[in-house]
Amino acid sequence: MKQKERRPGSKTAGGPGAKPQRDVRRDAPLKTGKPPAKPARDTGPRTAPAARDRNDRTAEPRAAASVSATPERPLIVRSGERPAERVPVILESLGAGDFHLIDSGNGLKFEQYGPYRIVRPEAQALWQPSLAAQVWDNADAIFTGDTDEDGMGRWRFPREALGETWPLQLLGIDFLGRFTAFRHVGVFPEQIVHWAWMKEQVEAAKRPLKVLNLFGYTGVASLVAAAAGAEVTHVDASKKAIGWARENQSLGRMEKLPIRWICEDAMKFILREERRGSKYDIILTDPPKFGRGPNGEVWHLFEHLPSMLDICREILSPKALGLVLTAYSIRASFYSIHELMRETMRGAGGAVESGELVIREAGFDGKTRGRALSTSLFSRWVPK
């Protein structure tokens, strides 16, 4: 995997609240040709709906993977010094395993997922594509159609009809890509940098680690942690997502790995873990912006995130190695979650590093550095 971490001092464009776009392509000449336009609405059959359980990273999120009303638990008043800070931190990937970003522009991204080249919406790709329109039009799969309040759309297959799933591998983990009706493909590759960091922590530890993966989706992160030697608890409120995760586990012949698959509301689960006195060494949390739960619960990120992080702090072990938060599709600076994380971890020592996750274009060969596409905000507490 090719990735790098840009530390404080790196140039960042845009003011607070903006997700800056960086580094106009300079390492490869632009190719001529009419830039591709956004795919027109397709009138073909809809893809069978995926579970409405995952925050939509490119449009207004629908029903979330795990949502909850505000818990009946007051925030704990913290004392002591706030952790040191490292900002801005840009965690960048040029691709890994079976994935890389080929090109982007006109509100779209052109990606390689194993044998398939895929076009999907990407609102932050404000520039013009580098590759010609006919190259984009020759993709194996193009997401188009409805992206309205229900979040459903269609896949168009210009070359030949494709099945719903296909095999992929990242960080040595086998799993299935999947054409869902919500434009997602079963994995969020910008998270690779967090998974690689977690893998290194688990492998370097001279003791067994316990990892909690909240809003765990299709389980790739959980499988990475378990394969590295951790005991993993994977939490997601969607039965379909848990089923996909178990399918990925079977695909890689990893059934004997110590993973607990928990189908439950994330907030209810961590509140119960706090009452039980359960502790975890690493917690990954990837909450949606907004969602409604199966029992009418409502989750609003800005309203409920402080409580969620506060509870996570309480279930971190005394020798914890990290608390990782990512946030998508929000109109905020990374400083909003950075300062919240520092307040939450007041008195815990260590440092909070926050910034953005970006994927850099890599061309057809996966090696030609191009423009950086910002995908999400993140904040990560580490003990040193």
CSV table of C-alpha atoms in Angstrom, one decimal:
chain,number,residue,atom,x,y,z
A,1,MET,CA,0.0,0.0,0.0
A,2,LYS,CA,1.2,3.4,-0.9
A,3,GLN,CA,0.3,6.1,1.5
A,4,LYS,CA,1.8,9.0,3.4
A,5,GLU,CA,1.0,11.3,6.3
A,6,ARG,CA,1.4,15.0,5.9
A,7,ARG,CA,2.1,16.7,9.2
A,8,PRO,CA,1.6,20.3,10.4
A,9,GLY,CA,3.1,22.9,8.1
A,10,SER,CA,1.6,21.5,4.9
A,11,LYS,CA,-0.3,24.0,2.8
A,12,THR,CA,-4.0,23.9,3.1
A,13,ALA,CA,-6.4,25.9,1.0
A,14,GLY,CA,-9.7,27.3,2.0
A,15,GLY,CA,-11.1,28.6,5.2
A,16,PRO,CA,-12.8,26.9,8.1
A,17,GLY,CA,-15.6,24.6,7.1
A,18,ALA,CA,-14.1,23.9,3.7
A,19,LYS,CA,-12.7,20.6,2.6
A,20,PRO,CA,-9.9,22.0,0.4
A,21,GLN,CA,-8.9,20.5,-2.9
A,22,ARG,CA,-5.2,20.1,-3.4
A,23,ASP,CA,-2.4,19.8,-5.8
A,24,VAL,CA,-3.5,20.3,-9.4
A,25,ARG,CA,-2.2,17.4,-11.4
A,26,ARG,CA,1.4,18.1,-12.5
A,27,ASP,CA,3.0,14.7,-12.8
A,28,ALA,CA,1.3,13.5,-15.9
A,29,PRO,CA,0.2,15.5,-19.0
A,30,LEU,CA,-3.4,16.2,-19.6
A,31,LYS,CA,-5.0,14.0,-22.2
A,32,THR,CA,-7.2,15.7,-24.8
A,33,GLY,CA,-10.8,15.0,-25.4
A,34,LYS,CA,-14.2,16.3,-24.3
A,35,PRO,CA,-14.5,16.0,-20.5
A,36,PRO,CA,-17.2,13.5,-19.5
A,37,ALA,CA,-20.5,14.9,-18.3
A,38,LYS,CA,-22.4,13.5,-15.4
A,39,PRO,CA,-24.3,10.3,-16.5
A,40,ALA,CA,-27.8,11.0,-17.6
A,41,ARG,CA,-30.7,9.4,-15.7
A,42,ASP,CA,-31.0,5.8,-16.7
A,43,THR,CA,-34.4,4.4,-17.4
A,44,GLY,CA,-33.4,0.8,-17.0
A,45,PRO,CA,-34.3,-1.4,-14.1
A,46,ARG,CA,-33.3,-0.4,-10.6
A,47,THR,CA,-30.6,-2.3,-8.7
A,48,ALA,CA,-32.2,-4.2,-5.9
A,49,PRO,CA,-32.1,-1.9,-2.8
A,50,ALA,CA,-29.4,-2.4,-0.3
A,51,ALA,CA,-30.2,-1.9,3.3
A,52,ARG,CA,-30.7,1.7,4.1
A,53,ASP,CA,-28.2,1.5,6.8
A,54,ARG,CA,-25.1,3.3,5.8
A,55,ASN,CA,-24.4,7.0,5.8
A,56,ASP,CA,-24.4,8.2,2.2
A,57,ARG,CA,-20.9,9.7,1.7
A,58,THR,CA,-21.7,11.7,-1.4
A,59,ALA,CA,-25.2,12.9,-0.7
A,60,GLU,CA,-27.6,13.6,2.2
A,61,PRO,CA,-27.4,10.4,4.4
A,62,ARG,CA,-30.6,8.4,4.7
A,63,ALA,CA,-31.3,5.8,7.4
A,64,ALA,CA,-28.1,5.1,9.3
A,65,ALA,CA,-26.3,1.9,10.2
A,66,SER,CA,-26.9,2.5,13.8
A,67,VAL,CA,-28.8,5.4,15.3
A,68,SER,CA,-30.1,6.4,18.7
A,69,ALA,CA,-32.0,9.0,20.6
A,70,THR,CA,-30.0,11.1,23.0
A,71,PRO,CA,-29.0,8.7,25.9
A,72,GLU,CA,-30.3,9.4,29.3
A,73,ARG,CA,-26.8,9.9,30.6
A,74,PRO,CA,-25.2,13.3,31.4
A,75,LEU,CA,-21.8,14.1,30.0
A,76,ILE,CA,-19.0,13.6,32.5
A,77,VAL,CA,-17.2,16.7,33.6
A,78,ARG,CA,-13.6,16.3,32.7
A,79,SER,CA,-10.6,17.8,34.4
A,80,GLY,CA,-6.9,18.0,33.7
A,81,GLU,CA,-5.0,19.2,30.7
A,82,ARG,CA,-6.2,18.7,27.2
A,83,PRO,CA,-4.1,16.3,25.1
A,84,ALA,CA,-1.4,17.8,22.8
A,85,GLU,CA,-2.6,18.5,19.3
A,86,ARG,CA,-1.3,17.7,15.8
A,87,VAL,CA,-3.1,19.7,13.1
A,88,PRO,CA,-3.6,19.6,10.3
A,89,VAL,CA,-2.8,16.0,9.5
A,90,ILE,CA,-3.6,14.8,6.0
A,91,LEU,CA,-3.8,11.0,5.7
A,92,GLU,CA,-3.3,10.2,2.1
A,93,SER,CA,-3.6,7.0,0.1
A,94,LEU,CA,-2.5,6.4,-3.5
A,95,GLY,CA,-4.4,3.1,-3.5
A,96,ALA,CA,-3.9,-0.3,-2.0
A,97,GLY,CA,-4.5,-3.9,-2.9
A,98,ASP,CA,-7.3,-4.1,-5.6
A,99,PHE,CA,-8.2,-0.4,-5.4
A,100,HIS,CA,-7.0,2.9,-6.8
A,101,LEU,CA,-8.5,6.2,-8.0
A,102,ILE,CA,-7.9,6.5,-11.8
A,103,ASP,CA,-9.3,10.0,-12.5
A,104,SER,CA,-11.8,12.5,-11.2
A,105,GLY,CA,-13.7,15.6,-12.2
A,106,ASN,CA,-17.1,17.1,-13.2
A,107,GLY,CA,-18.5,15.8,-9.9
A,108,LEU,CA,-17.5,12.2,-10.6
A,109,LYS,CA,-14.7,9.8,-9.7
A,110,PHE,CA,-13.3,7.0,-11.9
A,111,GLU,CA,-12.1,4.1,-9.8
A,112,GLN,CA,-10.4,0.7,-10.2
A,113,TYR,CA,-11.9,-2.0,-8.0
A,114,GLY,CA,-10.2,-5.3,-8.9
A,115,PRO,CA,-11.0,-6.1,-12.5
A,116,TYR,CA,-13.7,-3.4,-12.8
A,117,ARG,CA,-13.5,0.3,-13.6
A,118,ILE,CA,-16.3,2.1,-12.0
A,119,VAL,CA,-17.7,5.7,-12.2
A,120,ARG,CA,-19.6,7.1,-9.2
A,121,PRO,CA,-20.7,10.6,-8.1
A,122,GLU,CA,-18.2,12.7,-6.1
A,123,ALA,CA,-19.4,16.2,-5.3
A,124,GLN,CA,-16.0,17.4,-4.3
A,125,ALA,CA,-14.4,16.7,-7.7
A,126,LEU,CA,-14.9,20.3,-8.9
A,127,TRP,CA,-12.2,20.3,-11.6
A,128,GLN,CA,-12.2,18.9,-15.1
A,129,PRO,CA,-11.2,15.3,-15.7
A,130,SER,CA,-7.8,14.5,-17.1
A,131,LEU,CA,-9.0,11.6,-19.3
A,132,ALA,CA,-11.1,11.8,-22.4
A,133,ALA,CA,-14.9,11.3,-22.3
A,134,GLN,CA,-14.8,8.1,-24.3
A,135,VAL,CA,-12.4,6.6,-21.7
A,136,TRP,CA,-14.9,7.3,-18.9
A,137,ASP,CA,-17.8,6.1,-21.1
A,138,ASN,CA,-16.1,2.7,-21.5
A,139,ALA,CA,-16.1,2.0,-17.7
A,140,ASP,CA,-17.5,-1.4,-16.6
A,141,ALA,CA,-20.1,0.1,-14.3
A,142,ILE,CA,-21.6,3.6,-14.0
A,143,PHE,CA,-23.8,4.7,-11.1
A,144,THR,CA,-26.7,6.9,-12.4
A,145,GLY,CA,-30.4,7.5,-11.9
A,146,ASP,CA,-32.1,8.6,-8.8
A,147,THR,CA,-30.1,10.1,-5.9
A,148,ASP,CA,-33.1,11.7,-4.2
A,149,GLU,CA,-34.3,11.6,-0.7
A,150,ASP,CA,-34.6,7.8,-0.7
A,151,GLY,CA,-30.9,7.6,-1.8
A,152,MET,CA,-31.6,4.9,-4.5
A,153,GLY,CA,-30.1,4.8,-7.9
A,154,ARG,CA,-29.1,2.5,-10.7
A,155,TRP,CA,-26.0,0.9,-12.1
A,156,ARG,CA,-25.5,1.0,-15.8
A,157,PHE,CA,-23.1,-1.6,-17.4
A,158,PRO,CA,-21.9,-0.2,-20.7
A,159,ARG,CA,-19.7,-3.2,-21.7
A,160,GLU,CA,-21.6,-6.3,-20.4
A,161,ALA,CA,-24.0,-7.2,-17.6
A,162,LEU,CA,-22.2,-7.9,-14.3
A,163,GLY,CA,-23.2,-9.8,-11.2
A,164,GLU,CA,-24.0,-8.2,-7.9
A,165,THR,CA,-20.7,-9.1,-6.3
A,166,TRP,CA,-17.1,-9.7,-7.2
A,167,PRO,CA,-13.9,-10.6,-5.2
A,168,LEU,CA,-11.6,-7.9,-3.9
A,169,GLN,CA,-8.6,-7.8,-1.5
A,170,LEU,CA,-7.2,-5.0,0.7
A,171,LEU,CA,-4.4,-5.4,3.3
A,172,GLY,CA,-4.4,-9.1,2.7
A,173,ILE,CA,-8.2,-9.5,3.4
A,174,ASP,CA,-10.5,-11.1,0.9
A,175,PHE,CA,-14.0,-9.7,0.6
A,176,LEU,CA,-16.8,-9.0,-1.9
A,177,GLY,CA,-17.4,-5.8,-3.7
A,178,ARG,CA,-21.1,-5.2,-4.2
A,179,PHE,CA,-23.1,-3.0,-6.5
A,180,THR,CA,-25.7,-1.5,-4.1
A,181,ALA,CA,-28.5,0.8,-5.0
A,182,PHE,CA,-26.9,3.5,-2.8
A,183,ARG,CA,-23.8,3.9,-5.0
A,184,HIS,CA,-21.5,2.2,-2.4
A,185,VAL,CA,-19.5,-0.9,-3.3
A,186,GLY,CA,-19.1,-2.6,0.1
A,187,VAL,CA,-15.9,-0.8,1.2
A,188,PHE,CA,-14.7,2.8,1.8
A,189,PRO,CA,-11.1,2.8,0.7
A,190,GLU,CA,-10.1,6.1,2.3
A,191,GLN,CA,-10.3,4.2,5.6
A,192,ILE,CA,-7.3,2.1,4.5
A,193,VAL,CA,-5.0,4.5,6.3
A,194,HIS,CA,-6.8,4.0,9.6
A,195,TRP,CA,-6.9,0.2,9.1
A,196,ALA,CA,-3.2,0.1,8.3
A,197,TRP,CA,-2.5,2.1,11.5
A,198,MET,CA,-4.7,-0.3,13.5
A,199,LYS,CA,-3.0,-3.3,12.0
A,200,GLU,CA,0.4,-2.0,13.0
A,201,GLN,CA,-0.7,-1.3,16.6
A,202,VAL,CA,-2.2,-4.8,17.0
A,203,GLU,CA,0.9,-6.6,15.5
A,204,ALA,CA,3.3,-4.5,17.5
A,205,ALA,CA,1.5,-5.0,20.8
A,206,LYS,CA,3.1,-7.6,23.2
A,207,ARG,CA,-0.3,-8.4,24.6
A,208,PRO,CA,-3.7,-9.4,23.2
A,209,LEU,CA,-5.7,-6.3,22.2
A,210,LYS,CA,-9.5,-5.8,22.2
A,211,VAL,CA,-10.9,-3.7,19.3
A,212,LEU,CA,-14.4,-2.2,19.0
A,213,ASN,CA,-15.6,-1.4,15.5
A,214,LEU,CA,-18.8,0.8,15.8
A,215,PHE,CA,-20.9,1.3,12.7
A,216,GLY,CA,-18.9,-1.6,11.2
A,217,TYR,CA,-20.7,-2.0,7.9
A,218,THR,CA,-19.4,-5.0,5.9
A,219,GLY,CA,-16.6,-5.9,8.3
A,220,VAL,CA,-13.4,-5.3,6.4
A,221,ALA,CA,-11.9,-3.3,9.3
A,222,SER,CA,-12.9,-6.0,11.7
A,223,LEU,CA,-11.3,-8.7,9.6
A,224,VAL,CA,-8.1,-6.7,9.3
A,225,ALA,CA,-7.9,-6.3,13.1
A,226,ALA,CA,-8.7,-9.9,13.8
A,227,ALA,CA,-6.3,-11.2,11.2
A,228,ALA,CA,-3.6,-9.1,12.9
A,229,GLY,CA,-4.3,-10.8,16.2
A,230,ALA,CA,-7.0,-8.7,18.0
A,231,GLU,CA,-10.2,-9.8,19.6
A,232,VAL,CA,-12.9,-7.8,17.8
A,233,THR,CA,-16.4,-6.7,18.6
A,234,HIS,CA,-18.2,-5.5,15.5
A,235,VAL,CA,-21.4,-3.5,15.9
A,236,ASP,CA,-23.9,-2.6,13.3
A,237,ALA,CA,-27.7,-2.2,13.5
A,238,SER,CA,-28.3,-3.6,10.0
A,239,LYS,CA,-29.0,-7.4,9.7
A,240,LYS,CA,-28.1,-7.2,6.0
A,241,ALA,CA,-24.7,-5.5,6.8
A,242,ILE,CA,-23.9,-8.1,9.4
A,243,GLY,CA,-24.8,-10.8,6.9
A,244,TRP,CA,-22.4,-9.2,4.4
A,245,ALA,CA,-19.7,-9.1,7.0
A,246,ARG,CA,-20.1,-12.8,7.8
A,247,GLU,CA,-20.1,-13.6,4.1
A,248,ASN,CA,-16.7,-11.7,3.8
A,249,GLN,CA,-15.4,-13.7,6.8
A,250,SER,CA,-16.3,-17.0,5.1
A,251,LEU,CA,-14.8,-15.9,1.8
A,252,GLY,CA,-11.5,-15.5,3.5
A,253,ARG,CA,-11.8,-18.7,5.5
A,254,MET,CA,-11.6,-16.6,8.7
A,255,GLU,CA,-14.4,-18.2,10.6
A,256,LYS,CA,-12.2,-19.2,13.5
A,257,LEU,CA,-11.0,-15.6,14.1
A,258,PRO,CA,-12.3,-14.1,17.4
A,259,ILE,CA,-15.0,-11.7,16.1
A,260,ARG,CA,-18.3,-11.0,17.9
A,261,TRP,CA,-20.9,-9.8,15.3
A,262,ILE,CA,-23.4,-7.7,17.2
A,263,CYS,CA,-26.5,-6.5,15.4
A,264,GLU,CA,-27.7,-3.6,17.6
A,265,ASP,CA,-27.9,0.1,17.9
A,266,ALA,CA,-24.4,1.4,18.6
A,267,MET,CA,-25.4,3.9,21.3
A,268,LYS,CA,-27.4,1.3,23.2
A,269,PHE,CA,-24.5,-1.2,22.9
A,270,ILE,CA,-21.8,1.2,24.3
A,271,LEU,CA,-24.1,2.3,27.1
A,272,ARG,CA,-24.5,-1.3,28.2
A,273,GLU,CA,-20.8,-1.9,27.9
A,274,GLU,CA,-20.1,1.1,30.1
A,275,ARG,CA,-22.5,-0.3,32.8
A,276,ARG,CA,-20.8,-3.7,32.5
A,277,GLY,CA,-17.3,-2.2,32.9
A,278,SER,CA,-16.1,-3.6,29.5
A,279,LYS,CA,-12.9,-2.1,28.1
A,280,TYR,CA,-11.3,-1.8,24.7
A,281,ASP,CA,-7.8,-1.0,23.6
A,282,ILE,CA,-8.8,0.5,20.2
A,283,ILE,CA,-12.2,1.9,19.2
A,284,LEU,CA,-13.1,2.8,15.6
A,285,THR,CA,-16.3,4.8,15.2
A,286,ASP,CA,-17.7,5.9,11.8
A,287,PRO,CA,-21.1,7.5,12.6
A,288,PRO,CA,-23.6,8.9,10.1
A,289,LYS,CA,-24.6,12.5,9.8
A,290,PHE,CA,-28.3,11.8,10.3
A,291,GLY,CA,-30.4,8.7,10.5
A,292,ARG,CA,-33.5,7.0,11.8
A,293,GLY,CA,-33.4,3.7,13.6
A,294,PRO,CA,-35.8,0.7,13.4
A,295,ASN,CA,-37.7,1.8,16.5
A,296,GLY,CA,-38.0,5.5,15.5
A,297,GLU,CA,-34.8,6.6,17.2
A,298,VAL,CA,-33.2,9.7,15.7
A,299,TRP,CA,-29.5,10.4,15.3
A,300,HIS,CA,-28.1,13.8,14.6
A,301,LEU,CA,-24.3,13.9,14.5
A,302,PHE,CA,-23.8,17.4,16.0
A,303,GLU,CA,-26.3,16.7,18.7
A,304,HIS,CA,-25.4,13.2,19.7
A,305,LEU,CA,-21.7,12.9,18.9
A,306,PRO,CA,-20.5,14.4,22.3
A,307,SER,CA,-22.4,11.7,24.2
A,308,MET,CA,-21.1,9.0,21.9
A,309,LEU,CA,-17.4,10.0,22.4
A,310,ASP,CA,-17.9,10.5,26.1
A,311,ILE,CA,-19.1,6.9,26.5
A,312,CYS,CA,-16.3,5.7,24.3
A,313,ARG,CA,-13.8,7.4,26.6
A,314,GLU,CA,-15.2,5.5,29.5
A,315,ILE,CA,-14.9,2.1,27.8
A,316,LEU,CA,-11.3,2.7,26.7
A,317,SER,CA,-8.8,0.5,28.6
A,318,PRO,CA,-6.2,2.0,30.9
A,319,LYS,CA,-3.6,1.1,28.3
A,320,ALA,CA,-5.7,2.0,25.3
A,321,LEU,CA,-3.9,2.7,22.0
A,322,GLY,CA,-6.4,4.8,20.2
A,323,LEU,CA,-9.9,6.3,19.6
A,324,VAL,CA,-10.6,7.0,15.9
A,325,LEU,CA,-13.5,9.1,14.6
A,326,THR,CA,-14.4,9.8,11.0
A,327,ALA,CA,-17.1,12.2,9.8
A,328,TYR,CA,-18.6,12.4,6.3
A,329,SER,CA,-20.9,14.9,4.5
A,330,ILE,CA,-20.9,17.6,7.2
A,331,ARG,CA,-20.5,21.3,6.7
A,332,ALA,CA,-17.8,21.8,9.3
A,333,SER,CA,-14.1,22.2,9.7
A,334,PHE,CA,-12.1,19.3,11.1
A,335,TYR,CA,-11.5,21.6,14.0
A,336,SER,CA,-15.1,21.0,15.2
A,337,ILE,CA,-14.4,17.3,15.9
A,338,HIS,CA,-10.8,18.0,16.8
A,339,GLU,CA,-11.7,20.3,19.7
A,340,LEU,CA,-14.5,17.9,20.8
A,341,MET,CA,-12.0,15.0,20.9
A,342,ARG,CA,-9.5,17.1,22.9
A,343,GLU,CA,-12.2,18.0,25.4
A,344,THR,CA,-13.4,14.4,25.6
A,345,MET,CA,-9.9,13.2,26.3
A,346,ARG,CA,-9.0,15.9,28.8
A,347,GLY,CA,-6.8,14.5,31.5
A,348,ALA,CA,-5.9,11.4,29.4
A,349,GLY,CA,-2.6,12.6,28.1
A,350,GLY,CA,-1.4,11.7,24.7
A,351,ALA,CA,-2.3,13.7,21.6
A,352,VAL,CA,-5.2,14.3,19.3
A,353,GLU,CA,-4.4,14.5,15.6
A,354,SER,CA,-7.1,15.7,13.2
A,355,GLY,CA,-7.5,16.6,9.6
A,356,GLU,CA,-8.7,15.0,6.4
A,357,LEU,CA,-8.6,11.6,4.6
A,358,VAL,CA,-7.7,12.0,1.0
A,359,ILE,CA,-7.2,9.7,-2.0
A,360,ARG,CA,-4.8,10.7,-4.7
A,361,GLU,CA,-5.4,10.0,-8.3
A,362,ALA,CA,-3.0,7.2,-9.5
A,363,GLY,CA,-3.8,6.8,-13.2
A,364,PHE,CA,-4.4,3.6,-15.0
A,365,ASP,CA,-1.1,2.1,-13.7
A,366,GLY,CA,-1.9,2.9,-10.1
A,367,LYS,CA,1.4,4.8,-9.7
A,368,THR,CA,1.0,8.1,-11.6
A,369,ARG,CA,0.4,10.7,-8.9
A,370,GLY,CA,-2.4,13.2,-9.7
A,371,ARG,CA,-4.8,15.4,-7.8
A,372,ALA,CA,-5.9,14.7,-4.3
A,373,LEU,CA,-9.6,14.1,-3.6
A,374,SER,CA,-10.7,14.9,-0.1
A,375,THR,CA,-13.2,12.3,1.3
A,376,SER,CA,-13.8,12.9,5.0
A,377,LEU,CA,-12.8,14.6,8.2
A,378,PHE,CA,-11.1,12.6,11.0
A,379,SER,CA,-9.9,12.9,14.6
A,380,ARG,CA,-7.7,10.4,16.3
A,381,TRP,CA,-6.6,10.3,20.0
A,382,VAL,CA,-3.4,8.3,20.6
A,383,PRO,CA,-1.6,7.9,24.0
A,384,LYS,CA,1.6,9.4,22.8
